[in-house]
Short mmCIF file of C-alpha atoms in Angstrom, two decimals:
data_model
loop_
_atom_site.label_atom_id
_atom_site.label_comp_id
_atom_site.label_asym_id
_atom_site.label_seq_id
_atom_site.Cartn_x
_atom_site.Cartn_y
_atom_site.Cartn_z
CA MET A 38 102.31 101.99 114.75
CA THR A 39 105.69 100.33 114.52
CA LEU A 40 108.06 100.83 117.45
CA ILE A 41 111.76 100.49 116.64
CA LEU A 42 114.05 100.06 119.64
CA GLY A 43 117.78 99.63 120.00
CA PRO A 44 120.98 101.06 121.43
CA LEU A 45 122.69 104.19 120.11
CA TYR A 46 123.99 103.93 116.53
CA SER A 47 122.50 100.49 115.97
CA GLY A 48 120.90 101.29 112.61
CA LYS A 49 117.40 102.20 113.80
CA ARG A 50 116.92 105.15 111.44
CA ALA A 51 118.36 103.30 108.46
CA PHE A 52 115.97 100.44 109.15
CA ALA A 53 113.05 102.88 109.47
CA CYS A 54 113.94 104.40 106.08
CA LYS A 55 114.03 100.95 104.52
CA LEU A 56 110.70 100.05 106.13
CA LEU A 57 109.05 103.31 105.03
CA HIS A 58 110.72 103.39 101.59
CA CYS A 59 112.04 106.89 102.21
CA THR A 60 115.31 108.76 102.48
CA GLU A 61 116.69 110.01 105.78
CA GLU A 62 115.70 113.54 104.73
CA GLU A 63 112.09 112.37 104.31
CA LEU A 64 112.02 110.42 107.57
CA PRO A 65 110.60 113.27 109.73
CA LYS A 66 107.38 113.13 107.65
CA PHE A 67 106.68 109.57 108.85
CA ALA A 68 108.57 108.97 112.07
CA VAL A 69 109.59 110.47 115.37
CA TRP A 70 112.77 109.53 117.23
CA ASP A 71 114.72 110.27 120.39
CA VAL A 72 111.49 109.77 122.32
CA GLN A 73 113.50 108.88 125.42
CA ASP A 74 114.41 112.59 125.66
CA ARG A 75 110.72 113.51 125.59
CA ALA A 76 110.03 110.99 128.36
CA ALA A 77 112.53 112.71 130.63
CA ARG A 78 110.59 115.99 130.32
CA ALA A 79 107.06 114.57 130.30
CA GLU A 80 104.64 115.15 133.14
CA ASP A 81 102.25 112.47 131.86
CA LEU A 82 103.81 109.43 130.16
CA GLU A 83 100.40 107.99 129.22
CA ALA A 84 99.51 111.18 127.33
CA LEU A 85 102.92 111.25 125.66
CA ALA A 86 102.57 107.62 124.59
CA ALA A 87 99.13 108.33 123.13
CA GLN A 88 100.50 111.31 121.22
CA LEU A 89 103.51 109.38 119.87
CA ALA A 90 101.36 106.41 118.86
CA SER A 91 99.79 108.61 116.16
CA TYR A 92 103.03 108.37 114.13
CA PRO A 93 103.46 105.42 111.74
CA VAL A 94 106.93 104.76 113.20
CA VAL A 95 108.40 105.63 116.60
CA ILE A 96 112.13 105.18 117.19
CA ALA A 97 113.44 104.88 120.75
CA THR A 98 117.00 104.52 121.94
CA GLU A 99 117.39 102.01 124.74
CA VAL A 100 118.89 103.57 127.83
CA GLY A 101 119.84 102.16 131.18
CA GLY A 102 121.81 99.12 130.14
CA GLY A 103 125.02 100.33 131.72
CA VAL A 104 126.22 101.80 134.97
CA VAL A 105 123.49 103.33 137.14
CA PRO A 106 124.00 107.10 137.26
CA VAL A 107 124.83 108.77 140.57
CA GLU A 108 122.52 111.71 139.91
CA ALA A 109 118.88 111.17 140.84
CA ALA A 110 117.66 113.19 137.82
CA GLN A 111 119.50 110.87 135.43
CA ARG A 112 118.07 107.78 137.15
CA THR A 113 114.58 109.30 136.93
CA ALA A 114 115.05 110.04 133.22
CA ARG A 115 116.12 106.44 132.56
CA GLU A 116 113.12 105.11 134.42
CA ALA A 117 110.78 107.39 132.46
CA ALA A 118 112.31 106.22 129.17
CA GLY A 119 111.82 102.59 130.12
CA ARG A 120 108.23 103.15 131.21
CA LEU A 121 107.48 105.04 127.98
CA ASN A 122 108.90 102.15 125.94
CA CYS A 123 106.59 99.77 127.82
CA LEU A 124 103.58 101.98 127.08
CA LEU A 125 104.54 102.30 123.41
CA SER A 126 105.17 98.56 123.09
CA ALA A 127 101.68 97.86 124.41
CA ARG A 128 100.16 100.25 121.83
CA ALA A 129 102.31 99.14 118.89
CA ASP A 130 101.17 96.70 116.24
CA THR A 131 104.80 95.81 115.58
CA VAL A 132 107.88 96.12 117.79
CA VAL A 133 111.32 95.66 116.25
CA ARG A 134 114.66 95.73 118.04
CA VAL A 135 117.59 96.71 115.84
CA PHE A 136 121.00 95.57 117.00
CA TYR A 137 124.12 95.92 114.82
CA GLY A 138 121.82 96.77 111.91
CA LEU A 139 119.87 93.53 112.28
CA PRO A 140 116.13 93.87 112.87
CA MET A 141 114.55 91.39 115.27
CA VAL A 142 110.75 91.36 115.41
CA LEU A 143 109.57 91.17 119.02
CA LYS A 144 105.86 91.68 118.36
CA GLY A 145 103.71 91.52 115.25
CA SER A 146 105.14 91.17 111.78
CA LEU A 147 106.88 93.16 109.07
CA SER A 148 105.01 91.53 106.20
CA GLU A 149 102.84 93.83 104.13
#
Protein backbone atom coordinates (compact mmCIF):
# COMPACT_ATOMS: atom_id res chain seq x y z
CA MET A 1 0.00 0.00 0.00
CA THR A 2 1.12 3.52 -0.75
CA LEU A 3 0.15 6.22 1.74
CA ILE A 4 -0.05 9.75 0.34
CA LEU A 5 -0.09 12.53 2.92
CA GLY A 6 -0.26 16.29 2.67
CA PRO A 7 -2.22 19.41 3.53
CA LEU A 8 -5.52 20.36 1.91
CA TYR A 9 -5.33 21.10 -1.83
CA SER A 10 -1.68 20.11 -2.09
CA GLY A 11 -2.09 17.88 -5.16
CA LYS A 12 -2.50 14.51 -3.41
CA ARG A 13 -5.25 13.21 -5.70
CA ALA A 14 -3.52 14.42 -8.85
CA PHE A 15 -0.35 12.66 -7.74
CA ALA A 16 -2.33 9.48 -6.98
CA CYS A 17 -3.83 9.56 -10.49
CA LYS A 18 -0.38 9.94 -12.00
CA LEU A 19 0.96 7.10 -9.85
CA LEU A 20 -1.96 4.80 -10.71
CA HIS A 21 -2.17 5.87 -14.38
CA CYS A 22 -5.85 6.69 -14.03
CA THR A 23 -8.21 9.62 -14.32
CA GLU A 24 -9.78 11.30 -11.31
CA GLU A 25 -13.08 9.61 -12.23
CA GLU A 26 -11.35 6.20 -12.04
CA LEU A 27 -9.54 6.97 -8.78
CA PRO A 28 -12.22 5.48 -6.46
CA LYS A 29 -11.51 2.03 -7.98
CA PHE A 30 -7.93 2.11 -6.63
CA ALA A 31 -7.75 4.57 -3.76
CA VAL A 32 -9.52 5.84 -0.69
CA TRP A 33 -9.16 9.39 0.63
CA ASP A 34 -10.31 11.68 3.42
CA VAL A 35 -9.40 8.92 5.86
CA GLN A 36 -8.95 11.52 8.60
CA ASP A 37 -12.75 11.86 8.63
CA ARG A 38 -13.10 8.10 9.16
CA ALA A 39 -10.61 8.28 12.04
CA ALA A 40 -12.78 10.80 13.85
CA ARG A 41 -15.71 8.35 13.81
CA ALA A 42 -13.76 5.12 14.39
CA GLU A 43 -14.07 3.13 17.58
CA ASP A 44 -11.00 1.02 16.75
CA LEU A 45 -8.18 2.75 14.86
CA GLU A 46 -6.20 -0.50 14.51
CA ALA A 47 -9.14 -2.17 12.75
CA LEU A 48 -9.66 0.88 10.54
CA ALA A 49 -5.98 0.94 9.59
CA ALA A 50 -6.09 -2.77 8.71
CA GLN A 51 -9.17 -2.20 6.55
CA LEU A 52 -7.68 0.82 4.76
CA ALA A 53 -4.38 -0.97 4.15
CA SER A 54 -6.20 -3.28 1.72
CA TYR A 55 -6.38 -0.41 -0.81
CA PRO A 56 -3.45 0.09 -3.20
CA VAL A 57 -3.39 3.81 -2.32
CA VAL A 58 -4.61 5.65 0.78
CA ILE A 59 -4.76 9.45 0.75
CA ALA A 60 -4.81 11.34 4.05
CA THR A 61 -5.04 15.06 4.65
CA GLU A 62 -2.74 16.28 7.38
CA VAL A 63 -4.63 18.00 10.15
CA GLY A 64 -3.51 19.68 13.33
CA GLY A 65 -0.77 21.92 12.01
CA GLY A 66 -2.52 25.11 13.03
CA VAL A 67 -4.28 26.56 16.02
CA VAL A 68 -5.46 24.00 18.59
CA PRO A 69 -9.27 23.93 18.58
CA VAL A 70 -11.17 25.01 21.68
CA GLU A 71 -13.70 22.18 21.37
CA ALA A 72 -12.64 18.87 22.89
CA ALA A 73 -14.32 16.87 20.09
CA GLN A 74 -12.22 18.65 17.45
CA ARG A 75 -9.02 18.02 19.43
CA THR A 76 -9.97 14.35 19.77
CA ALA A 77 -10.63 14.10 16.02
CA ARG A 78 -7.22 15.60 15.24
CA GLU A 79 -5.51 13.19 17.59
CA ALA A 80 -7.33 10.23 16.00
CA ALA A 81 -6.29 11.38 12.53
CA GLY A 82 -2.66 11.64 13.59
CA ARG A 83 -2.71 8.22 15.25
CA LEU A 84 -4.33 6.67 12.16
CA ASN A 85 -1.61 8.18 9.96
CA CYS A 86 1.02 6.61 12.22
CA LEU A 87 -0.66 3.21 11.95
CA LEU A 88 -0.99 3.51 8.18
CA SER A 89 2.62 4.66 7.80
CA ALA A 90 3.79 1.59 9.69
CA ARG A 91 1.77 -0.68 7.37
CA ALA A 92 2.65 1.11 4.12
CA ASP A 93 5.34 -0.04 1.73
CA THR A 94 5.69 3.54 0.50
CA VAL A 95 4.82 6.84 2.17
CA VAL A 96 4.80 10.02 0.08
CA ARG A 97 4.15 13.55 1.30
CA VAL A 98 2.81 15.90 -1.36
CA PHE A 99 3.37 19.59 -0.77
CA TYR A 100 2.62 22.22 -3.44
CA GLY A 101 2.25 19.38 -5.93
CA LEU A 102 5.74 18.05 -5.21
CA PRO A 103 5.96 14.45 -4.01
CA MET A 104 8.56 13.69 -1.35
CA VAL A 105 9.16 10.01 -0.60
CA LEU A 106 9.40 9.47 3.16
CA LYS A 107 9.49 5.67 3.12
CA GLY A 108 10.10 3.10 0.40
CA SER A 109 10.36 4.00 -3.25
CA LEU A 110 8.23 4.94 -6.23
CA SER A 111 10.24 2.92 -8.74
CA GLU A 112 8.39 0.11 -10.45
